Coordinates of C-alpha atoms in Angstrom, one line a residue:
Chain Y
M1 CA 5.1 -14.8 -2.6
K2 CA 7.9 -16.3 -3.6
P3 CA 9.3 -19.3 -1.0
T4 CA 12.4 -18.7 0.9
A5 CA 15.0 -20.2 -0.6
T6 CA 17.3 -22.7 0.6
T7 CA 19.9 -20.7 -0.2
A8 CA 19.7 -17.4 0.1
T9 CA 21.4 -15.4 -1.6
T10 CA 21.2 -11.5 -0.2
P11 CA 21.8 -10.6 3.5
L12 CA 18.8 -9.4 3.9
R13 CA 17.6 -13.6 2.4
R14 CA 19.7 -15.2 4.7
L15 CA 18.3 -12.6 8.2
A16 CA 15.0 -14.5 6.4
L17 CA 16.0 -17.7 6.2
H18 CA 17.7 -17.8 9.8
S19 CA 14.7 -15.7 11.3
T20 CA 11.8 -18.0 10.5
K21 CA 13.7 -21.3 9.6
T22 CA 16.8 -22.0 11.6
C23 CA 16.0 -20.3 15.1
A24 CA 12.3 -21.4 14.7
A25 CA 12.0 -22.3 18.5
P26 CA 13.8 -19.2 20.3
A27 CA 12.1 -17.0 17.4
S28 CA 9.2 -18.5 19.1
A29 CA 9.7 -18.3 22.6
Y30 CA 10.3 -14.4 22.4
G31 CA 7.0 -14.1 20.3
K32 CA 4.7 -15.6 23.1
C33 CA 6.7 -13.5 25.5
I34 CA 5.8 -10.1 23.8
L35 CA 2.1 -12.1 23.6
A36 CA 2.0 -12.8 27.7
T37 CA 2.9 -8.1 28.1
Y38 CA 1.8 -6.7 24.6
M39 CA -0.1 -4.8 26.8
D40 CA 1.7 -3.5 28.4
V41 CA 5.7 -3.8 26.8
Q42 CA 8.5 -1.5 27.9
K43 CA 11.7 -1.1 26.5
D44 CA 13.7 -4.8 27.0
T45 CA 10.8 -6.5 28.5
C46 CA 11.8 -9.7 26.7
K47 CA 14.9 -9.0 26.6
A48 CA 16.5 -12.5 28.0
E49 CA 14.8 -14.0 25.4
F50 CA 15.6 -11.8 22.8
E51 CA 19.2 -12.3 23.7
K52 CA 18.9 -16.0 23.3
F53 CA 17.1 -15.2 20.1
G54 CA 19.8 -12.9 18.1
A55 CA 22.8 -14.7 19.1
C56 CA 20.9 -17.7 17.1
V57 CA 20.1 -15.6 14.4
R58 CA 23.8 -14.4 14.5
E59 CA 25.4 -17.5 14.5
A60 CA 23.7 -18.7 12.1
V61 CA 24.0 -15.7 9.5
S62 CA 27.4 -15.7 10.0
K63 CA 28.2 -19.7 9.2
L64 CA 27.1 -19.3 6.0
Q65 CA 29.4 -16.3 5.1
R66 CA 32.5 -14.8 7.1
P67 CA 31.9 -11.0 7.6
V68 CA 34.5 -8.5 6.3
N69 CA 34.4 -6.9 9.6
A70 CA 33.7 -9.8 12.2
G71 CA 33.2 -6.8 15.0
D72 CA 31.1 -4.6 13.2
I73 CA 28.1 -7.4 13.2
I74 CA 28.7 -7.9 17.0
P75 CA 26.7 -5.1 18.3
Chain H
M1 CA 1.4 3.1 2.4
L2 CA 2.9 1.1 3.9
G3 CA 5.6 -1.6 4.1
Y4 CA 9.3 -1.0 5.6
G5 CA 11.0 1.7 4.6
V6 CA 14.5 1.2 3.9
I7 CA 17.2 -1.0 5.3
R8 CA 20.3 0.6 4.3
G9 CA 23.6 2.0 6.4
G10 CA 23.0 -0.7 9.3
S11 CA 25.6 -3.0 9.8
L12 CA 23.3 -5.3 7.8
C13 CA 24.7 -3.6 4.4
R14 CA 27.9 -2.7 4.8
V15 CA 29.2 -5.0 6.3
L16 CA 27.7 -8.3 5.1
A17 CA 27.7 -7.0 1.1
P18 CA 30.0 -3.8 0.7
Q19 CA 29.6 -3.4 -2.5
R20 CA 26.0 -4.3 -3.2
R21 CA 23.1 -2.1 -3.6
C22 CA 20.9 -2.9 -0.4
L23 CA 17.2 -2.6 -0.1
A24 CA 18.1 1.7 -0.1
S25 CA 16.1 3.9 -1.2
V26 CA 16.7 7.1 1.0
S27 CA 17.6 10.2 -1.0
S28 CA 15.1 13.0 -1.7
T29 CA 16.2 15.7 -3.8
S30 CA 12.8 16.9 -3.3
P31 CA 12.7 19.6 -0.7
V32 CA 10.0 19.3 1.8
N33 CA 9.3 22.2 3.8
P34 CA 7.6 21.6 7.2
N35 CA 7.1 25.5 7.7
S36 CA 5.3 25.7 4.1
V37 CA 1.8 27.0 4.1
G38 CA -1.0 24.8 2.2
P39 CA -2.0 21.2 2.7
F40 CA 0.0 19.0 4.9
Q41 CA 2.6 17.2 4.3
V42 CA 2.2 13.4 5.0
F43 CA 3.7 12.2 2.0
D44 CA 7.1 12.5 0.2
R45 CA 5.6 12.0 -3.5
H46 CA 8.7 12.8 -4.7
V47 CA 10.5 9.8 -3.0
K48 CA 7.2 7.8 -3.7
Q49 CA 7.6 8.5 -7.3
M50 CA 11.2 6.8 -7.4
Q51 CA 9.9 3.7 -5.2
K52 CA 7.2 3.9 -8.0
D53 CA 9.9 3.9 -11.2
R54 CA 12.2 1.4 -9.2
A55 CA 10.0 -1.4 -8.6
A56 CA 8.7 -0.8 -12.3
A57 CA 12.2 -1.1 -13.6
R58 CA 13.4 -4.6 -11.0
D59 CA 13.9 -7.9 -13.5
G60 CA 13.1 -5.6 -16.3
G61 CA 9.3 -5.1 -15.2
E62 CA 9.3 -8.9 -14.2
R63 CA 8.8 -7.7 -10.2
S64 CA 6.4 -5.4 -10.5
R65 CA 4.3 -8.0 -12.5
T66 CA 4.5 -10.6 -10.0
V67 CA 3.0 -8.5 -7.2
D68 CA 0.0 -7.5 -9.5
Y69 CA -2.5 -9.4 -6.8
V70 CA -3.5 -7.3 -4.8
R71 CA -4.0 -4.8 -8.0
S72 CA -5.8 -6.5 -9.9
E73 CA -8.2 -8.2 -7.5
I74 CA -9.1 -4.6 -6.4
A75 CA -9.6 -3.6 -10.1
D76 CA -11.4 -6.4 -10.6
A77 CA -14.0 -5.4 -7.8
L78 CA -14.4 -1.7 -9.3
A79 CA -15.0 -2.7 -12.6
E80 CA -18.1 -4.6 -11.6
R81 CA -18.8 -1.7 -10.1
M82 CA -18.1 0.5 -12.8
Q83 CA -20.6 -1.9 -15.4
D84 CA -23.2 -2.0 -13.0
I85 CA -23.2 2.1 -14.5
K86 CA -25.5 1.7 -17.3
R87 CA -24.0 3.7 -19.8
K88 CA -21.2 4.1 -22.0
F89 CA -18.3 6.8 -21.5
S90 CA -16.6 8.1 -24.4
S91 CA -13.5 8.2 -22.5
V92 CA -12.8 7.5 -18.8
L93 CA -10.1 9.1 -16.7
D94 CA -7.8 6.9 -14.8
L95 CA -6.4 8.0 -12.3
G96 CA -2.8 6.7 -10.6
S97 CA -3.5 4.6 -13.2
G98 CA 0.0 2.7 -12.5
P99 CA 0.4 0.5 -15.6
G100 CA -3.4 -0.2 -16.1
H101 CA -4.8 -2.7 -13.6
F102 CA -8.1 -1.1 -14.0
S103 CA -8.0 0.2 -17.2
K104 CA -6.5 -3.4 -18.8
L105 CA -10.2 -4.3 -18.0
L106 CA -12.2 -1.9 -19.7
D107 CA -14.1 -3.3 -22.7
T108 CA -15.4 -1.0 -25.9
E109 CA -19.1 -1.6 -24.2
T110 CA -18.1 1.1 -21.9
A111 CA -15.9 3.2 -22.8
G112 CA -14.4 4.8 -26.0
K113 CA -11.2 5.9 -24.7
V114 CA -8.9 5.2 -21.7
V115 CA -6.5 7.9 -20.2
M116 CA -4.3 7.2 -17.4
L117 CA -2.4 9.4 -15.6
E118 CA 0.4 8.4 -13.6
S119 CA 2.9 9.9 -11.9
S120 CA 6.0 7.1 -12.3
K121 CA 7.1 7.3 -15.8
K122 CA 8.0 3.1 -15.8
L123 CA 5.2 2.3 -14.0
L124 CA 2.7 3.9 -16.7
N125 CA 5.0 2.2 -19.6
R126 CA 5.6 -0.6 -18.0
D127 CA 2.9 -3.0 -20.7
P128 CA 2.3 -2.4 -23.8
D129 CA -0.9 -1.0 -25.6
D130 CA -2.1 -4.6 -27.0
E131 CA -3.3 -5.2 -23.4
F132 CA -5.6 -3.4 -23.7
E133 CA -9.1 -3.9 -25.3
V134 CA -9.9 0.0 -25.3
P135 CA -7.9 3.0 -27.3
V136 CA -5.2 4.3 -24.5
E137 CA -3.8 7.4 -24.0
R138 CA -0.3 8.0 -21.2
I139 CA -0.3 11.1 -19.6
H140 CA 2.9 11.0 -16.9
A141 CA 1.6 14.1 -14.5
D142 CA 1.5 13.9 -10.4
E143 CA -1.9 13.6 -10.0
E144 CA -2.2 16.0 -6.8
N145 CA -2.0 19.0 -9.5
L146 CA -5.0 17.3 -11.6
L147 CA -6.8 20.3 -12.6
Q148 CA -3.8 21.9 -14.0
I149 CA -3.6 19.0 -16.5
I150 CA -7.1 18.2 -16.9
P151 CA -9.6 21.2 -17.6
P152 CA -12.7 21.6 -15.8
N153 CA -15.7 20.0 -16.8
S154 CA -14.3 18.0 -19.4
Q155 CA -14.7 14.3 -17.9
E156 CA -17.5 12.0 -18.2
A157 CA -16.1 9.6 -15.7
I158 CA -12.6 9.5 -13.3
V159 CA -11.1 6.3 -11.6
S160 CA -8.9 5.8 -9.3
C161 CA -7.9 2.6 -8.3
L162 CA -5.1 2.6 -5.2
S163 CA -3.6 5.8 -5.8
L164 CA -5.4 8.0 -3.5
H165 CA -3.4 6.8 -0.2
W166 CA -0.4 8.7 -1.1
V167 CA -2.0 11.7 -1.8
N168 CA -1.2 14.7 0.8
D169 CA -4.8 16.1 0.2
L170 CA -7.1 14.3 0.0
P171 CA -10.5 16.4 0.0
G172 CA -8.6 18.3 -2.5
I173 CA -8.5 15.8 -4.7
L174 CA -11.8 15.0 -4.4
V175 CA -12.7 18.5 -5.0
Q176 CA -10.4 18.5 -8.0
I177 CA -12.3 15.5 -9.3
K178 CA -15.6 16.9 -8.9
E179 CA -14.3 20.2 -10.2
A180 CA -12.8 17.7 -13.6
L181 CA -15.6 15.9 -14.0
K182 CA -19.0 17.6 -16.8
P183 CA -21.9 17.7 -14.6
D184 CA -23.6 14.2 -13.7
G185 CA -20.0 13.2 -13.9
V186 CA -18.9 9.9 -11.9
F187 CA -16.5 9.3 -9.8
L188 CA -15.8 5.6 -8.6
G189 CA -12.4 4.8 -6.7
A190 CA -11.0 2.2 -4.3
L191 CA -7.7 3.1 -1.4
F192 CA -6.9 1.7 1.0
G193 CA -8.5 1.8 4.8
G194 CA -7.6 2.5 8.1
D195 CA -7.0 -1.5 9.1
T196 CA -4.6 -2.3 6.0
L197 CA -1.6 -4.1 7.1
F198 CA -2.3 -3.4 10.7
E199 CA -0.5 -7.1 11.6
L200 CA 2.3 -5.3 10.2
R201 CA 2.1 -1.9 12.1
T202 CA 1.7 -4.0 15.2
S203 CA 4.6 -6.2 14.7
L204 CA 6.8 -3.2 14.0
Q205 CA 5.5 -1.0 16.6
L206 CA 6.1 -4.0 19.6
A207 CA 9.6 -4.8 18.5
E208 CA 10.5 -1.4 18.1
V209 CA 9.3 -0.6 21.3
E210 CA 10.8 -3.3 23.4
R211 CA 14.1 -3.5 21.5
E212 CA 14.5 0.5 21.0
G213 CA 12.6 2.0 23.3
G214 CA 10.2 3.9 21.0
I215 CA 8.2 4.1 17.9
S216 CA 8.7 5.8 14.4
P217 CA 5.8 5.9 11.5
H218 CA 6.4 2.3 8.6
I219 CA 3.1 2.0 8.0
S220 CA 1.5 5.0 6.4
P221 CA -1.6 7.0 8.6
M222 CA -5.3 5.8 6.5
T223 CA -8.9 6.8 5.8
D224 CA -11.5 5.3 7.5
S225 CA -14.9 5.0 5.8
R226 CA -16.6 7.1 7.7
D227 CA -14.7 9.6 7.0
M228 CA -14.8 8.7 3.0
S229 CA -18.4 9.3 2.8
N230 CA -17.5 12.5 4.7
L231 CA -14.9 14.2 2.4
L232 CA -16.7 13.1 -0.5
G233 CA -20.0 14.9 0.4
R234 CA -18.0 18.2 1.4
A235 CA -16.6 17.7 -1.8
G236 CA -19.7 17.8 -3.8
F237 CA -20.7 14.6 -4.5
T238 CA -24.0 13.6 -4.9
L239 CA -25.5 10.0 -4.5
L240 CA -23.0 8.8 -2.4
T241 CA -21.9 4.5 -2.1
V242 CA -19.1 3.3 0.4
D243 CA -18.6 0.1 0.8
V244 CA -15.6 -1.6 2.5
D245 CA -14.3 -5.2 1.4
E246 CA -11.2 -6.8 2.8
I247 CA -8.7 -9.2 1.4
K248 CA -6.5 -11.4 3.1
V249 CA -3.6 -12.5 1.9
A250 CA -1.2 -15.3 3.6
Y251 CA 2.6 -15.5 3.3
P252 CA 5.0 -17.8 4.3
S253 CA 6.8 -15.0 7.1
M254 CA 6.8 -11.0 7.4
W255 CA 10.4 -11.2 4.8
E256 CA 8.2 -12.3 2.5
L257 CA 5.3 -9.8 2.7
L258 CA 8.2 -7.0 2.8
E259 CA 9.8 -8.1 -0.4
D260 CA 5.8 -7.9 -2.4
L261 CA 5.4 -4.7 -0.7
Q262 CA 8.7 -2.9 -1.7
D263 CA 8.3 -4.5 -5.4
M264 CA 4.7 -2.4 -5.4
G265 CA 6.4 0.3 -5.2
E266 CA 4.5 0.5 -1.9
S267 CA 7.6 1.4 0.4
N268 CA 7.4 3.8 3.5
A269 CA 7.0 7.3 2.0
V270 CA 6.1 9.4 5.4
V271 CA 7.6 12.4 5.8
G272 CA 10.2 12.4 8.4
R273 CA 10.2 8.8 8.8
R274 CA 13.6 6.8 9.9
H275 CA 15.8 5.4 6.9
F276 CA 16.4 2.2 8.4
I277 CA 15.6 -0.3 10.8
H278 CA 17.6 -1.7 12.9
R279 CA 18.6 -5.0 12.5
D280 CA 17.0 -6.6 15.6
T281 CA 13.9 -5.3 15.7
L282 CA 13.3 -6.5 11.7
V283 CA 14.0 -9.8 13.2
A284 CA 11.7 -9.0 16.2
A285 CA 8.7 -7.9 14.6
S286 CA 9.2 -11.2 12.3
A287 CA 9.1 -13.1 15.6
I288 CA 6.2 -11.2 17.2
Y289 CA 4.2 -11.2 13.3
K290 CA 4.4 -14.9 13.3
E291 CA 3.8 -15.6 16.9
M292 CA 0.3 -12.7 17.2
H293 CA -0.9 -13.2 13.9
G294 CA 0.1 -16.0 12.2
H295 CA -2.2 -19.3 10.7
E296 CA -1.9 -22.4 11.2
D297 CA 0.2 -23.9 9.0
G298 CA 2.8 -21.5 9.6
S299 CA 1.9 -19.4 7.6
V300 CA 1.5 -15.2 8.2
P301 CA -1.9 -12.9 7.0
A302 CA -2.0 -9.6 6.0
T303 CA -4.9 -7.5 5.5
F304 CA -5.4 -4.7 2.6
Q305 CA -9.2 -3.2 3.6
V306 CA -10.1 -1.6 0.9
I307 CA -12.6 1.6 0.8
Y308 CA -14.8 1.3 -2.6
V309 CA -16.9 4.8 -3.2
I310 CA -18.6 6.2 -5.5
G311 CA -20.1 10.0 -6.3
W312 CA -21.7 11.9 -9.8
K313 CA -21.4 15.8 -9.6
P314 CA -24.5 17.2 -9.3
A315 CA -26.6 18.1 -12.3
P316 CA -30.8 19.3 -13.0
N317 CA -31.0 16.5 -14.7
Q318 CA -30.4 13.7 -12.0
P319 CA -32.2 11.5 -10.1
K320 CA -32.9 13.1 -6.8
P321 CA -33.6 11.5 -3.7
L322 CA -37.4 12.2 -2.7
E323 CA -38.2 14.3 -0.1
R324 CA -38.5 12.9 3.7
G325 CA -42.1 11.3 4.6
S326 CA -43.0 11.4 1.5
G327 CA -43.2 7.3 1.0
E328 CA -46.5 6.2 -0.3
T329 CA -45.3 2.1 0.6
N330 CA -45.1 1.2 4.2
L331 CA -41.5 -1.1 4.0
K332 CA -42.7 -3.6 6.8
D333 CA -45.4 -4.5 4.0
V334 CA -42.7 -5.2 1.3
L335 CA -40.5 -7.1 3.7
E336 CA -43.2 -9.4 5.0
H337 CA -44.7 -10.6 2.2

């Protein structure tokens, strides 16, 4: 139950930090979209919301440490 | 039981830190043959043992000790139930003991000694003998083969504190426990029930459906309190007691829960699980977890549902329930006064 460190050291910790703290607003928007449709969720129901959220996380993650191969990190 | 298998191989580890060992625990050398005869194999026991070994070894055991909170709490509740039995046992067998969460709580008034049986050697030997009040004996063996290690009719009391949820053949292990007990011996157990980690289960499922268009097992199937009383009865125990309790733990976010589950050695070990979760899916699950289940203060809850069971091996001199209809006092009179 350690709190998320402000300077995350491992890739997973960085992902955790940015998906919860840095990108809290788009994360919440995405969650609300799922919450509104969770009885009938299908693939890409909340695609638009996730694209914003995903872009925010990707940007935040890549700011801290440049990936070895930038082509790999953007799916 | 629980948790996420593994994050490996995916872009996260390879790209960001090529030389770092990530949260990976994939390889299993034990062949699980899906066509074999015998009990259906749900869990990969070999993987489970490796996960426990690694969890116990991380940071010299410190990480494992940090996450003792769930097991210690439940061991405490189980020990209380044991103290209600007014009997001194010369020896108690702790099945799937881990580092001895339950065994540490035994005192000399209850037990003469305790035998800990655990499949993970590192976890079994994590804590030194002087943390226990009663003498300890440690057996490193797989609890699924109980009767190959413990002779039948030899034990006065068998306890299992949170290990049965990884056993493939639950009806079978209960029968083995009953066989290993002496007549009038007692079995006390605590195991995780079906509502355990439902928040994580639903979040991961929703995220997988929405992102990838399908679901895969990340949280194991778990038993139900009704099933437990049926199974205990079927295994031949009498004087059954089954009750259910829930522990809710608040975490800052899904990520801390995942990390703690891994440190507990409770990562996914379902046979045929996917060996990684896509990064997008994890990120999505974390958002869904918070939005669906989160508290107002921003933390997220995780539910641990625990089923406590007590059963006795039948013996001729044991008290038995009276014949139906033989009661002489009207319960209504008692309750009204």
